[in-house]
């Protein structure tokens, strides 16, 4: 089900420069790594030092 809101969001994402999308991906990845670290899951071996 595609709504008008989803179309607007999709168009905004497609119109963004690649650098901004990369920054968003990096922020999400860092957030996930911190979440796993706080939960005690060794997501990255070097992170548990």
mmCIF file of N, CA and C in Angstrom:
data_model
loop_
_atom_site.group_PDB
_atom_site.id
_atom_site.type_symbol
_atom_site.label_atom_id
_atom_site.label_comp_id
_atom_site.label_asym_id
_atom_site.label_seq_id
_atom_site.Cartn_x
_atom_site.Cartn_y
_atom_site.Cartn_z
ATOM 1 N N UNK A 1 0.843 -1.206 0.000
ATOM 2 C CA UNK A 1 0.000 0.000 0.000
ATOM 3 C C UNK A 1 0.874 1.249 0.000
ATOM 4 N N UNK A 2 0.836 1.982 -1.087
ATOM 5 C CA UNK A 2 1.634 3.206 -1.194
ATOM 6 C C UNK A 2 0.741 4.407 -0.958
ATOM 7 N N UNK A 3 1.099 5.192 0.032
ATOM 8 C CA UNK A 3 0.319 6.389 0.336
ATOM 9 C C UNK A 3 1.026 7.617 -0.220
ATOM 10 N N UNK A 4 0.336 8.742 -0.216
ATOM 11 C CA UNK A 4 0.938 9.988 -0.701
ATOM 12 C C UNK A 4 2.149 10.353 0.153
ATOM 13 N N UNK A 5 2.052 10.091 1.467
ATOM 14 C CA UNK A 5 3.157 10.413 2.372
ATOM 15 C C UNK A 5 4.405 9.616 1.994
ATOM 16 N N UNK A 6 4.211 8.309 1.723
ATOM 17 C CA UNK A 6 5.351 7.473 1.362
ATOM 18 C C UNK A 6 5.962 7.940 0.042
ATOM 19 N N UNK A 7 5.113 8.383 -0.897
ATOM 20 C CA UNK A 7 5.634 8.891 -2.167
ATOM 21 C C UNK A 7 6.489 10.133 -1.938
ATOM 22 N N UNK A 8 6.027 11.028 -1.066
ATOM 23 C CA UNK A 8 6.783 12.251 -0.774
ATOM 24 C C UNK A 8 8.112 11.905 -0.112
ATOM 25 N N UNK A 9 8.071 10.984 0.853
ATOM 26 C CA UNK A 9 9.304 10.585 1.549
ATOM 27 C C UNK A 9 10.274 9.928 0.566
ATOM 28 N N UNK A 10 9.757 9.035 -0.273
ATOM 29 C CA UNK A 10 10.612 8.359 -1.248
ATOM 30 C C UNK A 10 11.248 9.350 -2.212
ATOM 31 N N UNK A 11 10.473 10.334 -2.664
ATOM 32 C CA UNK A 11 11.003 11.341 -3.584
ATOM 33 C C UNK A 11 12.071 12.186 -2.896
ATOM 34 N N UNK A 12 11.858 12.510 -1.622
ATOM 35 C CA UNK A 12 12.841 13.296 -0.880
ATOM 36 C C UNK A 12 14.139 12.515 -0.730
ATOM 37 N N UNK A 13 14.023 11.213 -0.441
ATOM 38 C CA UNK A 13 15.221 10.386 -0.276
ATOM 39 C C UNK A 13 15.973 10.278 -1.600
ATOM 40 N N UNK A 14 15.240 10.095 -2.702
ATOM 41 C CA UNK A 14 15.902 9.964 -4.009
ATOM 42 C C UNK A 14 16.551 11.272 -4.437
ATOM 43 N N UNK A 15 16.019 12.399 -3.997
ATOM 44 C CA UNK A 15 16.556 13.691 -4.419
ATOM 45 C C UNK A 15 17.755 14.124 -3.571
ATOM 46 N N UNK A 16 17.994 13.415 -2.462
ATOM 47 C CA UNK A 16 19.136 13.766 -1.608
ATOM 48 C C UNK A 16 20.445 13.452 -2.303
ATOM 49 N N UNK A 17 21.478 14.230 -2.013
ATOM 50 C CA UNK A 17 22.822 13.884 -2.499
ATOM 51 C C UNK A 17 23.294 12.573 -1.870
ATOM 52 N N UNK A 18 24.197 11.903 -2.551
ATOM 53 C CA UNK A 18 24.687 10.614 -2.056
ATOM 54 C C UNK A 18 25.393 10.774 -0.715
ATOM 55 N N UNK A 19 26.075 11.899 -0.511
ATOM 56 C CA UNK A 19 26.827 12.087 0.731
ATOM 57 C C UNK A 19 25.888 12.114 1.932
ATOM 58 N N UNK A 20 24.728 12.761 1.770
ATOM 59 C CA UNK A 20 23.788 12.828 2.889
ATOM 60 C C UNK A 20 23.259 11.435 3.195
ATOM 61 N N UNK A 21 22.972 10.649 2.146
ATOM 62 C CA UNK A 21 22.488 9.284 2.379
ATOM 63 C C UNK A 21 23.555 8.457 3.078
ATOM 64 N N UNK A 22 24.813 8.644 2.690
ATOM 65 C CA UNK A 22 25.897 7.910 3.342
ATOM 66 C C UNK A 22 25.992 8.301 4.813
ATOM 67 N N UNK A 23 25.829 9.589 5.110
ATOM 68 C CA UNK A 23 25.878 10.046 6.500
ATOM 69 C C UNK A 23 24.756 9.406 7.305
ATOM 70 N N UNK A 24 23.570 9.327 6.720
ATOM 71 C CA UNK A 24 22.446 8.712 7.429
ATOM 72 C C UNK A 24 22.736 7.244 7.695
ATOM 73 N N UNK A 25 23.291 6.540 6.693
ATOM 74 C CA UNK A 25 23.614 5.120 6.870
ATOM 75 C C UNK A 25 24.653 4.945 7.969
ATOM 76 N N UNK A 26 25.667 5.826 7.988
ATOM 77 C CA UNK A 26 26.711 5.731 9.012
ATOM 78 C C UNK A 26 26.123 5.961 10.398
ATOM 79 N N UNK A 27 25.246 6.955 10.522
ATOM 80 C CA UNK A 27 24.633 7.242 11.825
ATOM 81 C C UNK A 27 23.826 6.041 12.304
ATOM 82 N N UNK A 28 23.066 5.422 11.395
ATOM 83 C CA UNK A 28 22.272 4.252 11.777
ATOM 84 C C UNK A 28 23.186 3.110 12.199
ATOM 85 N N UNK A 29 24.276 2.896 11.461
ATOM 86 C CA UNK A 29 25.202 1.815 11.789
ATOM 87 C C UNK A 29 25.838 2.041 13.160
ATOM 88 N N UNK A 30 26.268 3.273 13.423
ATOM 89 C CA UNK A 30 26.882 3.579 14.724
ATOM 90 C C UNK A 30 25.871 3.387 15.847
ATOM 91 N N UNK A 31 24.632 3.810 15.608
ATOM 92 C CA UNK A 31 23.598 3.643 16.630
ATOM 93 C C UNK A 31 23.380 2.169 16.935
ATOM 94 N N UNK A 32 23.353 1.325 15.893
ATOM 95 C CA UNK A 32 23.163 -0.111 16.106
ATOM 96 C C UNK A 32 24.336 -0.701 16.873
ATOM 97 N N UNK A 33 25.565 -0.271 16.524
ATOM 98 C CA UNK A 33 26.752 -0.791 17.212
ATOM 99 C C UNK A 33 26.710 -0.416 18.689
ATOM 100 N N UNK A 34 26.356 0.835 18.997
ATOM 101 C CA UNK A 34 26.273 1.270 20.394
ATOM 102 C C UNK A 34 25.188 0.485 21.122
ATOM 103 N N UNK A 35 24.055 0.249 20.444
ATOM 104 C CA UNK A 35 22.960 -0.499 21.065
ATOM 105 C C UNK A 35 23.421 -1.910 21.424
ATOM 106 N N UNK A 36 24.080 -2.594 20.466
ATOM 107 C CA UNK A 36 24.558 -3.946 20.736
ATOM 108 C C UNK A 36 25.602 -3.930 21.852
ATOM 109 N N UNK A 37 26.451 -2.901 21.871
ATOM 110 C CA UNK A 37 27.491 -2.798 22.898
ATOM 111 C C UNK A 37 26.857 -2.649 24.278
ATOM 112 N N UNK A 38 25.820 -1.814 24.382
ATOM 113 C CA UNK A 38 25.157 -1.611 25.670
ATOM 114 C C UNK A 38 24.400 -2.862 26.096
ATOM 115 N N UNK A 39 23.928 -3.646 25.131
ATOM 116 C CA UNK A 39 23.196 -4.866 25.450
ATOM 117 C C UNK A 39 24.139 -6.005 25.805
ATOM 118 N N UNK A 40 25.451 -5.773 25.680
ATOM 119 C CA UNK A 40 26.422 -6.795 26.049
ATOM 120 C C UNK A 40 26.704 -7.769 24.921
ATOM 121 N N UNK A 41 26.289 -7.441 23.715
ATOM 122 C CA UNK A 41 26.557 -8.319 22.576
ATOM 123 C C UNK A 41 27.819 -7.833 21.868
ATOM 124 N N UNK A 42 28.837 -8.674 21.766
ATOM 125 C CA UNK A 42 30.089 -8.271 21.103
ATOM 126 C C UNK A 42 29.897 -8.144 19.595
ATOM 127 N N UNK A 43 29.293 -7.050 19.153
ATOM 128 C CA UNK A 43 29.057 -6.848 17.725
ATOM 129 C C UNK A 43 30.387 -6.763 16.979
ATOM 130 N N UNK A 44 31.350 -6.042 17.567
ATOM 131 C CA UNK A 44 32.683 -5.957 16.983
ATOM 132 C C UNK A 44 33.698 -6.357 18.048
ATOM 133 N N UNK A 45 34.646 -7.231 17.698
ATOM 134 C CA UNK A 45 35.632 -7.698 18.695
ATOM 135 C C UNK A 45 36.416 -6.546 19.311
ATOM 136 N N UNK A 46 36.811 -5.563 18.511
ATOM 137 C CA UNK A 46 37.611 -4.455 19.019
ATOM 138 C C UNK A 46 36.821 -3.499 19.888
ATOM 139 N N UNK A 47 35.486 -3.626 19.868
ATOM 140 C CA UNK A 47 34.653 -2.680 20.597
ATOM 141 C C UNK A 47 34.594 -3.015 22.082
ATOM 142 N N UNK A 48 34.907 -4.285 22.426
ATOM 143 C CA UNK A 48 34.739 -4.726 23.811
ATOM 144 C C UNK A 48 35.962 -4.434 24.658
ATOM 145 N N UNK A 49 37.012 -3.846 24.063
ATOM 146 C CA UNK A 49 38.236 -3.576 24.821
ATOM 147 C C UNK A 49 37.984 -2.523 25.899
#
